[in-house]
Structure formats: C-alpha cells, structure tokens
Short mmCIF file of C-alpha atoms and ligand atoms in Angstrom, two decimals:
data_model
loop_
_atom_site.label_atom_id
_atom_site.label_comp_id
_atom_site.label_asym_id
_atom_site.label_seq_id
_atom_site.Cartn_x
_atom_site.Cartn_y
_atom_site.Cartn_z
CA UNK A 10 8.02 1.28 14.84
CA UNK A 11 4.54 0.44 16.56
CA UNK A 12 1.81 0.82 14.29
CA UNK A 13 -2.03 1.20 15.21
CA UNK A 14 -4.90 -0.22 12.70
CA UNK A 15 -8.23 0.66 12.68
CA UNK A 16 -10.93 -1.10 11.22
CA UNK A 17 -11.90 -0.11 7.72
CA UNK A 18 -14.49 -0.11 4.85
CA UNK A 19 -14.57 -0.26 1.24
CA UNK A 20 -10.90 -0.54 -0.19
CA UNK A 21 -11.30 0.91 -3.80
CA UNK A 22 -9.06 1.38 -6.75
CA UNK A 23 -6.56 0.41 -8.56
CA UNK A 24 -2.77 0.40 -7.82
CA UNK A 25 0.42 -0.83 -9.35
CA UNK A 26 2.00 -4.09 -7.18
CA UNK A 27 5.78 -3.21 -6.61
CA UNK A 28 8.72 -5.49 -8.21
CA UNK A 29 8.83 -9.01 -7.51
CA UNK A 30 11.49 -9.75 -4.80
CA UNK A 31 12.64 -13.38 -6.25
CA UNK A 32 13.13 -11.38 -9.88
CA UNK A 33 15.23 -8.83 -7.86
CA UNK A 34 17.71 -11.14 -6.01
CA UNK A 35 17.83 -13.29 -9.40
CA UNK A 36 18.06 -10.09 -12.03
CA UNK A 37 21.17 -8.73 -10.21
CA UNK A 38 22.94 -12.17 -9.34
CA UNK A 39 22.77 -13.30 -12.66
CA UNK A 40 23.48 -9.96 -14.47
CA UNK A 41 26.79 -10.22 -12.10
CA UNK A 42 27.80 -13.55 -13.70
CA UNK A 43 27.33 -12.42 -17.13
CA UNK A 44 29.78 -10.61 -18.97
CA UNK A 45 28.51 -7.21 -20.14
CA UNK A 46 26.31 -4.86 -19.34
CA UNK A 47 22.33 -5.65 -18.06
CA UNK A 48 19.89 -3.38 -17.68
CA UNK A 49 17.27 -4.69 -14.85
CA UNK A 50 14.14 -2.01 -14.49
CA UNK A 51 11.60 -1.75 -11.63
CA UNK A 52 14.20 -3.68 -9.24
CA UNK A 53 12.38 -3.98 -5.93
CA UNK A 54 12.87 -1.68 -2.98
CA UNK A 55 13.04 -4.13 -0.80
CA UNK A 56 16.29 -4.63 1.64
CA UNK A 57 16.29 -8.21 0.78
CA UNK A 58 17.00 -8.00 -3.05
CA UNK A 59 19.28 -4.95 -1.96
CA UNK A 60 21.27 -7.65 -0.02
CA UNK A 61 22.09 -9.69 -2.75
CA UNK A 62 22.99 -6.01 -4.84
CA UNK A 63 25.40 -5.01 -2.63
CA UNK A 64 26.73 -8.82 -2.20
CA UNK A 65 27.27 -8.57 -6.42
CA UNK A 66 29.06 -5.05 -5.97
CA UNK A 67 31.39 -6.48 -3.46
CA UNK A 68 32.18 -9.29 -5.30
CA UNK A 69 33.41 -6.71 -8.20
CA UNK A 70 30.32 -6.02 -10.68
CA UNK A 71 30.04 -2.51 -11.11
CA UNK A 72 26.57 -1.57 -10.28
CA UNK A 73 24.87 1.70 -11.02
CA UNK A 74 21.49 2.64 -9.35
CA UNK A 75 19.56 5.55 -11.25
CA UNK A 76 16.07 5.10 -8.94
CA UNK A 77 14.72 1.71 -10.01
CA UNK A 78 16.86 1.32 -12.56
CA UNK A 79 19.97 -0.95 -12.32
CA UNK A 80 22.53 -1.20 -14.74
CA UNK A 81 24.81 -4.32 -14.17
CA UNK A 82 28.47 -3.94 -15.94
CA UNK A 83 30.58 -7.01 -15.61
CA UNK A 84 33.25 -9.37 -16.73
CA UNK A 85 31.45 -12.41 -15.93
CA UNK A 86 34.14 -13.56 -13.27
CA UNK A 87 33.70 -12.85 -9.33
CA UNK A 88 35.89 -11.04 -7.16
CA UNK A 89 37.14 -12.23 -4.12
CA UNK A 90 35.98 -9.79 -1.49
CA UNK A 91 38.42 -9.01 1.81
CA UNK A 92 35.23 -8.44 4.02
CA UNK A 93 32.23 -11.25 4.83
CA UNK A 94 29.85 -10.62 2.51
CA UNK A 95 26.60 -9.80 4.75
CA UNK A 96 23.02 -11.42 3.80
CA UNK A 97 20.90 -9.25 6.48
CA UNK A 98 17.52 -11.18 6.41
CA UNK A 99 17.63 -12.83 2.96
CA UNK A 100 17.54 -16.45 2.94
CA UNK A 101 17.14 -16.09 -0.70
CA UNK A 102 20.69 -14.29 -0.94
CA UNK A 103 22.61 -16.43 1.09
CA UNK A 104 21.21 -20.07 -0.35
CA UNK A 105 21.65 -18.83 -3.99
CA UNK A 106 24.74 -17.06 -3.30
CA UNK A 107 26.41 -20.39 -1.58
CA UNK A 108 25.91 -21.68 -4.81
CA UNK A 109 27.52 -19.24 -6.78
CA UNK A 110 30.39 -19.08 -4.18
CA UNK A 111 31.23 -22.92 -4.10
CA UNK A 112 32.28 -23.22 -7.39
CA UNK A 113 34.78 -20.29 -7.29
CA UNK A 114 38.21 -19.85 -7.22
CA UNK A 115 38.36 -18.07 -4.25
CA UNK A 116 37.44 -18.16 -0.33
CA UNK A 117 34.42 -16.13 0.97
CA UNK A 118 32.21 -16.33 4.28
CA UNK A 119 28.23 -15.29 4.11
CA UNK A 120 27.14 -13.94 7.80
CA UNK A 121 23.52 -13.30 7.96
CA UNK A 122 20.95 -11.53 10.88
CA UNK A 123 20.14 -12.93 14.17
CA UNK A 124 17.05 -14.88 11.99
CA UNK A 125 18.84 -15.96 9.19
CA UNK A 126 21.81 -16.77 11.42
CA UNK A 127 18.98 -19.21 12.89
CA UNK A 128 17.64 -20.62 9.40
CA UNK A 129 18.37 -24.48 8.17
CA UNK A 130 21.76 -24.45 5.68
CA UNK A 131 22.27 -28.19 5.99
CA UNK A 132 19.83 -28.03 2.86
CA UNK A 133 22.15 -26.76 0.51
CA UNK A 134 25.59 -27.51 2.52
CA UNK A 135 24.76 -31.15 1.77
CA UNK A 136 23.80 -31.20 -1.89
CA UNK A 137 26.73 -28.45 -2.71
CA UNK A 138 29.53 -30.85 -0.66
CA UNK A 139 28.49 -33.90 -2.97
CA UNK A 140 29.61 -31.83 -5.78
CA UNK A 141 32.81 -31.10 -4.13
CA UNK A 142 32.15 -28.13 -1.84
CA UNK A 143 34.00 -27.01 1.18
CA UNK A 144 31.94 -25.24 3.06
CA UNK A 145 32.02 -24.94 6.97
CA UNK A 146 29.35 -23.69 9.74
CA UNK A 147 28.27 -24.17 13.33
CA UNK A 148 26.19 -26.84 12.85
CA UNK A 149 24.58 -25.82 9.74
CA UNK A 150 24.06 -22.59 10.31
CA UNK A 151 25.47 -19.04 8.97
CA UNK A 152 28.06 -17.95 9.13
CA UNK A 153 29.18 -19.63 6.23
CA UNK A 154 32.85 -20.46 5.24
CA UNK A 155 33.37 -21.54 1.68
CA UNK A 156 36.47 -22.56 0.38
CA UNK A 157 36.02 -22.21 -3.19
CA UNK A 158 36.56 -25.37 -5.45
CA UNK A 159 36.14 -26.91 -9.03
CA UNK A 160 32.83 -28.53 -8.57
CA UNK A 161 31.80 -31.76 -10.24
CA UNK A 162 27.57 -32.36 -11.09
CA UNK A 163 25.88 -34.64 -9.44
CA UNK A 164 22.53 -36.23 -9.93
CA UNK A 165 20.11 -34.87 -6.87
CA UNK A 166 16.43 -35.57 -5.82
CA UNK A 167 15.48 -33.16 -3.15
CA UNK A 168 12.72 -33.90 -0.31
CA UNK A 169 11.88 -30.48 -0.45
CA UNK A 170 9.96 -28.60 -2.92
CA UNK A 171 12.15 -24.98 -2.25
CA UNK A 172 13.07 -22.91 -4.86
CA UNK A 173 16.31 -21.43 -3.17
CA UNK A 174 17.60 -24.78 -2.94
CA UNK A 175 17.22 -26.16 -6.35
CA UNK A 176 18.48 -22.44 -7.24
CA UNK A 177 21.38 -22.87 -5.34
CA UNK A 178 22.49 -26.07 -7.04
CA UNK A 179 21.60 -24.94 -10.48
CA UNK A 180 24.18 -21.84 -9.85
CA UNK A 181 26.39 -24.29 -8.44
CA UNK A 182 25.74 -26.66 -11.86
CA UNK A 183 27.00 -23.28 -14.38
CA UNK A 184 30.47 -23.42 -12.70
CA UNK A 185 30.50 -27.73 -12.48
CA UNK A 186 32.19 -30.05 -14.87
CA UNK A 187 29.52 -32.76 -16.22
CA UNK A 188 26.06 -32.08 -16.38
CA UNK A 189 23.95 -31.52 -12.57
CA UNK A 190 20.90 -32.79 -12.77
CA UNK A 191 18.46 -31.79 -10.48
CA UNK A 192 14.82 -33.57 -9.15
CA UNK A 193 12.18 -31.99 -6.30
CA UNK A 194 9.18 -33.79 -5.01
CA UNK A 195 7.05 -30.72 -6.04
CA UNK A 196 7.69 -27.95 -8.49
CA UNK A 197 9.13 -25.08 -6.80
CA UNK A 198 9.52 -21.45 -8.29
CA UNK A 199 11.12 -21.45 -11.87
CA UNK A 200 12.19 -18.12 -11.88
CA UNK A 201 15.55 -19.54 -11.72
CA UNK A 202 15.09 -21.66 -14.93
CA UNK A 203 13.45 -19.01 -17.15
CA UNK A 204 15.34 -16.63 -16.44
CA UNK A 205 19.05 -18.45 -17.01
CA UNK A 206 17.71 -19.98 -19.98
CA UNK A 207 16.94 -16.67 -21.55
CA UNK A 208 20.38 -15.80 -20.70
CA UNK A 209 21.81 -18.37 -22.89
CA UNK A 210 22.47 -21.41 -19.73
CA UNK A 211 22.37 -24.26 -21.35
CA UNK A 212 19.58 -25.58 -19.04
CA UNK A 213 17.10 -28.03 -20.21
CA UNK A 214 14.57 -30.97 -18.54
CA UNK A 215 15.02 -34.74 -19.11
CA UNK A 216 12.02 -36.19 -17.58
CA UNK A 217 11.66 -35.23 -13.90
CA UNK A 218 15.15 -33.53 -13.98
CA UNK A 219 16.26 -30.20 -14.70
CA UNK A 220 19.87 -30.45 -15.76
CA UNK A 221 22.23 -27.76 -16.12
CA UNK A 222 25.84 -27.36 -17.69
CA UNK A 223 28.84 -25.24 -17.39
CA UNK A 224 27.66 -21.89 -19.80
CA UNK A 225 28.67 -18.30 -20.39
CA UNK A 226 25.67 -16.01 -19.58
CA UNK A 227 24.21 -13.04 -21.87
CA UNK A 228 23.99 -9.87 -20.18
CA UNK A 229 19.96 -9.53 -19.09
CA UNK A 230 17.23 -7.15 -19.93
CA UNK A 231 14.67 -6.85 -17.95
CA UNK A 232 11.51 -5.36 -16.42
CA UNK A 233 10.26 -6.67 -13.08
CA UNK A 234 7.10 -7.31 -13.06
CA UNK A 235 5.23 -6.86 -9.51
CA UNK A 236 5.26 -9.56 -6.75
CA UNK A 237 2.11 -11.98 -6.30
CA UNK A 238 3.35 -12.43 -2.86
CA UNK A 239 2.87 -8.83 -2.23
CA UNK A 240 -0.57 -8.40 -3.80
CA UNK A 241 -1.36 -11.75 -1.88
CA UNK A 242 -2.35 -8.61 1.20
CA UNK A 243 -4.37 -6.51 -1.31
CA UNK A 244 -6.04 -9.68 -2.60
CA UNK A 245 -7.50 -11.13 1.12
CA UNK A 246 -8.03 -7.35 2.14
CA UNK A 247 -10.06 -7.16 -1.10
CA UNK A 248 -11.88 -9.83 -0.18
CA UNK A 249 -12.83 -9.32 3.34
CA UNK A 250 -12.92 -5.42 4.19
CA UNK A 251 -16.87 -5.04 3.25
CA UNK A 252 -17.92 -3.27 -0.21
CA UNK A 253 -14.57 -3.16 -1.12
CA UNK A 254 -13.44 -3.40 -5.16
CA UNK A 255 -9.75 -3.46 -6.32
CA UNK A 256 -7.34 -3.64 -9.08
CA UNK A 257 -3.65 -4.86 -9.22
CA UNK A 258 -1.96 -4.47 -11.95
CA UNK A 259 0.83 -5.99 -13.65
CA UNK A 260 1.61 -9.25 -11.01
CA UNK A 261 3.70 -11.73 -12.07
CA UNK A 262 1.12 -14.96 -12.54
CA UNK A 263 4.00 -17.61 -13.22
CA UNK A 264 1.46 -21.03 -12.05
CA UNK A 265 4.29 -21.55 -9.75
CA UNK A 266 3.80 -19.06 -7.82
CA UNK A 267 -0.14 -18.23 -7.96
CA UNK A 268 -1.43 -20.92 -6.15
CA UNK A 269 -3.28 -18.09 -3.79
CA UNK A 270 -5.42 -17.13 -7.39
CA UNK A 271 -6.50 -21.13 -7.38
CA UNK A 272 -7.46 -21.05 -3.37
CA UNK A 273 -9.60 -17.68 -3.52
CA UNK A 274 -11.40 -19.30 -6.03
CA UNK A 275 -11.92 -23.09 -4.78
CA UNK A 276 -13.13 -21.11 -1.58
CA UNK A 277 -15.66 -18.93 -3.94
CA UNK A 278 -14.18 -15.14 -3.81
CA UNK A 279 -14.66 -13.08 -6.22
CA UNK A 280 -11.63 -12.57 -8.43
CA UNK A 281 -10.77 -12.61 -11.89
CA UNK A 282 -7.76 -12.47 -13.85
CA UNK A 283 -7.57 -9.27 -16.85
CA UNK A 284 -5.16 -9.00 -19.56
CA UNK A 285 -2.40 -11.76 -19.05
CA UNK A 286 0.30 -11.76 -21.27
CA UNK A 287 3.95 -12.63 -21.65
CA UNK A 288 6.64 -10.69 -20.08
CA UNK A 289 10.37 -12.26 -20.44
CA UNK A 290 8.70 -15.86 -20.20
CA UNK A 291 6.67 -15.01 -17.09
CA UNK A 292 3.26 -14.98 -16.87
CA UNK A 293 1.65 -11.40 -16.09
CA UNK A 294 -2.04 -9.91 -15.53
CA UNK A 295 -4.10 -7.65 -13.58
CA UNK A 296 -6.16 -8.97 -10.93
CA UNK A 297 -9.89 -7.91 -9.68
CA UNK A 298 -10.71 -8.63 -6.83
CA UNK A 299 -14.56 -7.65 -5.17
CA UNK A 300 -15.63 -8.29 -1.38
CA UNK A 301 -16.91 -11.76 -1.13
CA UNK A 302 -18.61 -12.51 1.94
CA UNK A 303 -19.63 -16.09 1.47
CA UNK A 304 -16.42 -17.93 0.98
CA UNK A 305 -16.27 -21.14 2.52
CA UNK A 306 -13.20 -23.30 4.13
CA UNK A 307 -10.92 -25.84 1.59
CA UNK A 308 -8.17 -28.16 2.30
CA UNK A 309 -5.08 -26.86 1.31
CA UNK A 310 -1.92 -29.27 0.96
CA UNK A 311 0.50 -31.28 -1.52
CA UNK A 312 1.83 -29.81 -4.46
CA UNK A 313 -0.14 -26.70 -4.29
CA UNK A 314 1.94 -25.37 -1.44
CA UNK A 315 5.78 -24.03 -3.14
CA UNK A 316 3.40 -21.90 -4.99
CA UNK A 317 1.83 -20.16 -2.18
CA UNK A 318 3.95 -20.86 0.78
CA UNK A 319 4.83 -17.23 1.53
CA UNK A 320 1.14 -16.59 1.51
CA UNK A 321 0.16 -19.51 4.05
CA UNK A 322 -0.32 -16.85 7.13
CA UNK A 323 -2.15 -14.35 4.83
CA UNK A 324 -4.46 -17.14 3.51
CA UNK A 325 -5.00 -18.41 7.06
CA UNK A 326 -6.28 -15.02 8.27
CA UNK A 327 -8.25 -15.36 5.21
CA UNK A 328 -9.98 -18.45 6.36
CA UNK A 329 -10.92 -17.17 9.49
CA UNK A 330 -13.72 -15.38 7.30
CA UNK A 331 -14.46 -18.49 5.53
CA UNK A 332 -17.82 -20.71 6.72
CA UNK A 333 -16.66 -24.05 7.94
CA UNK A 334 -13.42 -25.55 7.95
CA UNK A 335 -9.89 -24.86 6.05
CA UNK A 336 -7.21 -27.32 6.94
CA UNK A 337 -3.56 -26.40 5.78
CA UNK A 338 -1.43 -29.28 5.47
CA UNK A 339 2.17 -30.40 3.96
CA UNK A 340 3.13 -27.08 5.61
CA UNK A 341 5.93 -27.87 7.81
CA UNK A 342 8.71 -25.58 6.15
CA UNK A 343 6.59 -22.63 6.69
CA UNK A 344 8.69 -23.36 10.61
CA UNK A 345 12.15 -22.74 8.51
CA UNK A 346 10.97 -18.94 7.49
CA UNK A 347 12.19 -15.78 9.18
CA UNK A 348 9.92 -16.99 11.76
CA UNK A 349 8.27 -20.38 12.52
CA UNK A 350 5.05 -19.34 10.94
CA UNK A 351 3.13 -21.81 12.15
CA UNK A 352 3.25 -20.90 15.90
CA UNK A 353 3.67 -16.91 15.21
CA UNK A 354 0.44 -16.82 12.96
CA UNK A 355 -1.45 -19.31 15.07
CA UNK A 356 -0.66 -17.32 18.19
CA UNK A 357 -1.31 -13.82 17.04
CA UNK A 358 -4.55 -14.31 14.98
CA UNK A 359 -5.77 -16.48 18.34
CA UNK A 360 -4.95 -13.30 20.20
CA UNK A 361 -7.78 -11.48 17.55
CA UNK A 362 -10.18 -14.00 18.62
CA UNK A 363 -9.66 -16.52 15.67
CA UNK A 364 -10.38 -20.19 15.98
CA UNK A 365 -7.19 -21.67 14.63
CA UNK A 366 -4.97 -24.02 15.90
CA UNK A 367 -1.28 -25.55 15.34
CA UNK A 368 -0.52 -28.92 13.64
CA UNK A 369 2.86 -30.01 13.10
CA UNK A 370 2.54 -29.47 9.45
CA UNK A 371 -0.06 -26.95 9.43
CA UNK A 372 -3.32 -25.10 10.69
CA UNK A 373 -6.93 -26.01 11.20
CA UNK A 374 -9.04 -22.77 10.91
CA UNK A 375 -12.43 -22.45 11.94
CA UNK A 376 -14.75 -19.77 10.27
CA UNK A 377 -16.45 -17.98 10.19
CA UNK A 378 -15.60 -15.69 13.09
CA UNK A 379 -15.79 -12.01 13.84
CA UNK A 380 -12.43 -10.47 14.52
CA UNK A 381 -12.61 -8.75 18.28
CA UNK A 382 -9.33 -6.86 18.12
CA UNK A 383 -8.28 -4.39 21.17
CA UNK A 384 -5.02 -6.26 21.82
CA UNK A 385 -1.24 -5.65 21.11
CA UNK A 386 0.34 -8.31 18.74
CA UNK A 387 4.01 -8.48 17.34
CA UNK A 388 5.20 -8.87 13.70
CA UNK A 389 8.50 -11.48 15.44
CA UNK A 390 10.53 -9.35 13.47
CA UNK A 391 8.75 -11.38 10.26
CA UNK A 392 7.73 -9.30 7.63
CA UNK A 393 5.09 -11.45 6.11
CA UNK A 394 3.43 -11.53 9.70
CA UNK A 395 3.69 -7.75 10.00
CA UNK A 396 1.62 -7.52 7.14
CA UNK A 397 -0.97 -10.34 7.46
CA UNK A 398 -1.60 -8.69 10.89
CA UNK A 399 -2.11 -5.17 9.15
CA UNK A 400 -5.01 -6.80 7.20
CA UNK A 401 -6.41 -8.81 10.23
CA UNK A 402 -6.89 -5.04 11.90
CA UNK A 403 -9.06 -4.02 9.12
CA UNK A 404 -11.37 -6.39 9.71
CA UNK A 405 -11.21 -6.23 13.73
CA UNK A 406 -14.06 -4.39 15.81
CA UNK A 407 -11.37 -2.75 18.15
CA UNK A 408 -7.99 -1.43 16.63
CA UNK A 409 -4.95 -3.60 17.34
CA UNK A 410 -1.15 -2.21 17.73
CA UNK A 411 1.30 -3.79 15.95
CA UNK A 412 5.03 -3.61 17.15
CA UNK A 413 7.85 -4.55 15.24
CA UNK A 414 5.64 -3.15 11.79
CA UNK A 415 9.26 -1.66 10.43
CA UNK A 416 9.75 -5.17 8.96
CA UNK A 417 7.77 -4.49 6.22
CA UNK A 418 10.68 -3.14 4.55
CA UNK A 419 12.26 -6.48 3.96
CA UNK A 420 10.07 -6.97 1.10
CA UNK A 421 7.34 -3.99 0.70
CA UNK A 422 8.42 -0.44 1.73
CA UNK A 423 5.44 0.94 -0.55
CA UNK A 424 3.14 -1.22 1.56
CA UNK A 425 1.15 1.30 3.66
CA UNK A 426 1.04 4.22 1.16
CA UNK A 427 -0.73 2.07 -1.13
CA UNK A 428 -3.55 0.74 1.40
CA UNK A 429 -3.75 4.42 2.43
CA UNK A 430 -4.36 5.16 -1.59
CA UNK A 431 -7.50 2.30 -1.61
CA UNK A 432 -8.88 4.01 1.46
C1 LIG B 8 12.02 -18.14 -2.45
C2 LIG B 8 11.81 -19.45 -2.07
C3 LIG B 8 10.82 -19.82 -1.05
C4 LIG B 8 10.55 -18.64 -0.78
C5 LIG B 8 11.16 -17.06 -0.37
C6 LIG B 8 11.83 -17.17 -1.94
C7 LIG B 8 13.20 -17.55 -4.04
O1 LIG B 8 12.05 -20.19 -0.04
O2 LIG B 8 9.63 -18.51 0.94
O3 LIG B 8 10.52 -16.62 0.29
O4 LIG B 8 12.53 -16.42 -4.25
O5 LIG B 8 13.57 -18.66 -4.07
P1 LIG B 8 11.82 -21.71 -0.10
O6 LIG B 8 12.77 -21.79 -1.03
O7 LIG B 8 12.87 -21.74 0.93
O8 LIG B 8 10.93 -22.30 0.12
#
C-alpha cells in the first residue's frame, strides 16, 4: 500500500494508545507455560504478537479470542507440533520461543519471513548451546531446527543489552537443572522478569545477575497497557507539528522502556507525565505533549540506548527539528532490526531534506532543517520506518509518498485511524 502524507497543523486531542507489543508476546507465551486458565485483556492487534499466539496454539495451548480478550487454558506442558512454527516478521517470537523449545522433550522448527530469516540468531544459539541445547541452522539464521534436550543452568554475561536474548535464556532457565544466572552490559526492558515473578517463578537478583530456577508458573491475569514505542510517533508529532497539544492515555512508562521521555526533556520539549500508577508491577501513566519550537540537539548514547532502541528512527526525525547537533551513538544493533535502521532512516530522511549522516554505531543530525518533501520514500518493509516517515510527512512543505506503508500492521494497525482523530 502506498500512502500520501500531507503537511498538517494543530494535532489536538486525547487518545488511548494501543496495547504493548512486548507485554502481549510475553503474556501469551508465559500463560501457555502455566497450568490453568489465564485471562489477558487488551491483547495487541499487531501481527507480531499474533505470531506468538498462533505458535502457542500449535503447541497445544487452548486459546480463545474474544476481541482483544484472550483466554489461555493450558496444562502447562507443551506438545510437539508436526508443522513448522512460523514466526512471521517477529524477532521476539523467534528468540523467546527458541529458549522455551530448547528445554522441551520434543523437536521443533522455527521459521520466519524473509527479513527475520536474515536476522542474527547466534546471540541466542550460543548461550543456549552452553546450556546443552541442540540447535542447527544455516550459519546462525532461521530456520532454527531445535532438538529438545534436558538443559543445565549457566552463568552468562551478555555483551549486548537485548531483552530478547535475556528473555530467551531466562525462559530456557525455567526448564533447566540448576540455577541460570544472566548479566547484561546495560539493563534492557525487564517485562520478562516482572511477569515471571508475578506468575510465581523462582526468579531473583544476585548482585548484577538475574537468576532463575526451574519453576512451575501460576496462570496470569493481566490488562495490558499502552505501548510507549507506539506512543513515540504521537510524542514526536505533537512536539514538531505547529500548535499541537496531545494527551496520550494509559502508557507503560517502565524506566527500562521510557528513555524517549528523558531525551525529550533534555532537548527542552514540553512533555509532562500525568496520573502515574502501578499496574501489575509496571509503571503506567498518561503523557501530555505540546508543540515545542525551541528544542536543542543533544548526545544520546550509553545506557539510555536499550530504553529507547525502537524509538531511535523517530527520535532522529525529532532531532532534525532541534537547533544544533544531535549525536546518536552506541546503537550499532539498530543495523540488526527489521531493516538496517541506521542506513534506512538516514537514507529516507536525507531524501526529505534532512541534514543527517550515518556513523558505524549511530547518526549525526544537524538542525533545525525545514523538510522539503515532494519525494517518494520507502518503508523497507519496516513498520518503524513507515511510521517515522508518516510523522515526517506531517511537517514536509510538499506531500510525500510512502511505499509499503502496510508494514505498519506489524505492530500498530490502529496508527492511521488515531492520527486522523487528532487532525
Ligand atoms: C523486544 C526487545 C528489543 C526490541 C524489540 C522488542 C522485546 O529487541 O527492539 O522490538 O520485546 O524483548 P532486542 O532484544 O533485539 O534489543
């Protein structure tokens, strides 16, 4: 689907941001591992979490969907699927399920679409193999042929701050003999730790290590809150589209996810958190944003990166509207996402007239530039790039065309409808 986006003024109103993708994946996967009836409310409509849901059903969980309410009845014991388990575009599905399936008493094959089949799986295959897993692949790429084994716990220090890798190893640890200890260079999102702990897993911290032991899980009752990675497009749009004022309701503000708020504050943007509360161990609140024409460029790197990793394309767009230079560094893993997001973001924003260049581990953006538009752009089959380009189109002088906009459905099918509501 090709989409034309025109310049906009005054985005105004209050909207509820749809369900968090990371929490939706975890809720359905963990519920399938728990004996009994789990109730998940406000499950994501995105294609990625539905890949996880379909795989859990293939592995024997009885899953009933009623709108966005999902009821999972499980014996807590998964069953072999005679078919391949298709993860679609979803790295989270493939990496988390690799951890679960390595410790089962049956074999499985995880497959993915073209993009997922190019993404690196060595980061999970290596530590899983140390636990005794038997996984064969074509040079560490999907399909992953997993031979179920009795695993043994390991003590592992990961060089990358990746919640997918961490969650994979913690899930494998649920089925392993002896304790599994995991440490990462910087804290990545901790939804797995919070949810597993709420479900009764034997999971705890020991100095810088997260430790997990073989555990039986209790069923889950959860109402999933809004996704800050989806809210990010409205935050940036509200800051850069003249005369805007937006309130975003019910967002997960877990400190391991909400780095974008800190960045906007440091840039001098008008942003405020309202009604902060605790929901199932997650920090939740509303966000107010107002048009902020006088923001300044900053340096973004180090331990904040994992807390805003998926937001970096749209943050780089925001930086084009800040006075001075913004330097994004320590983000080399952006090259391993649904597209090489350093190259694709820089290439497409340059087309629009931005002063942006790539470095091996990030980007350098000089602002403030008025984006001219009047060009055809491409999503590179990457949902986050499609949405970033849409927000860019709202401030371009001339309309832009986005090829492959339908990839938005991977995480955020409600995206256009919600933007229309604010216009
Ligand atoms: C995710 C972790 C991040 C993020 C992805 C979702 C998760 O990936 O980019 O969209 O739900 O655990 P990495 O673990 O590769 O950083």
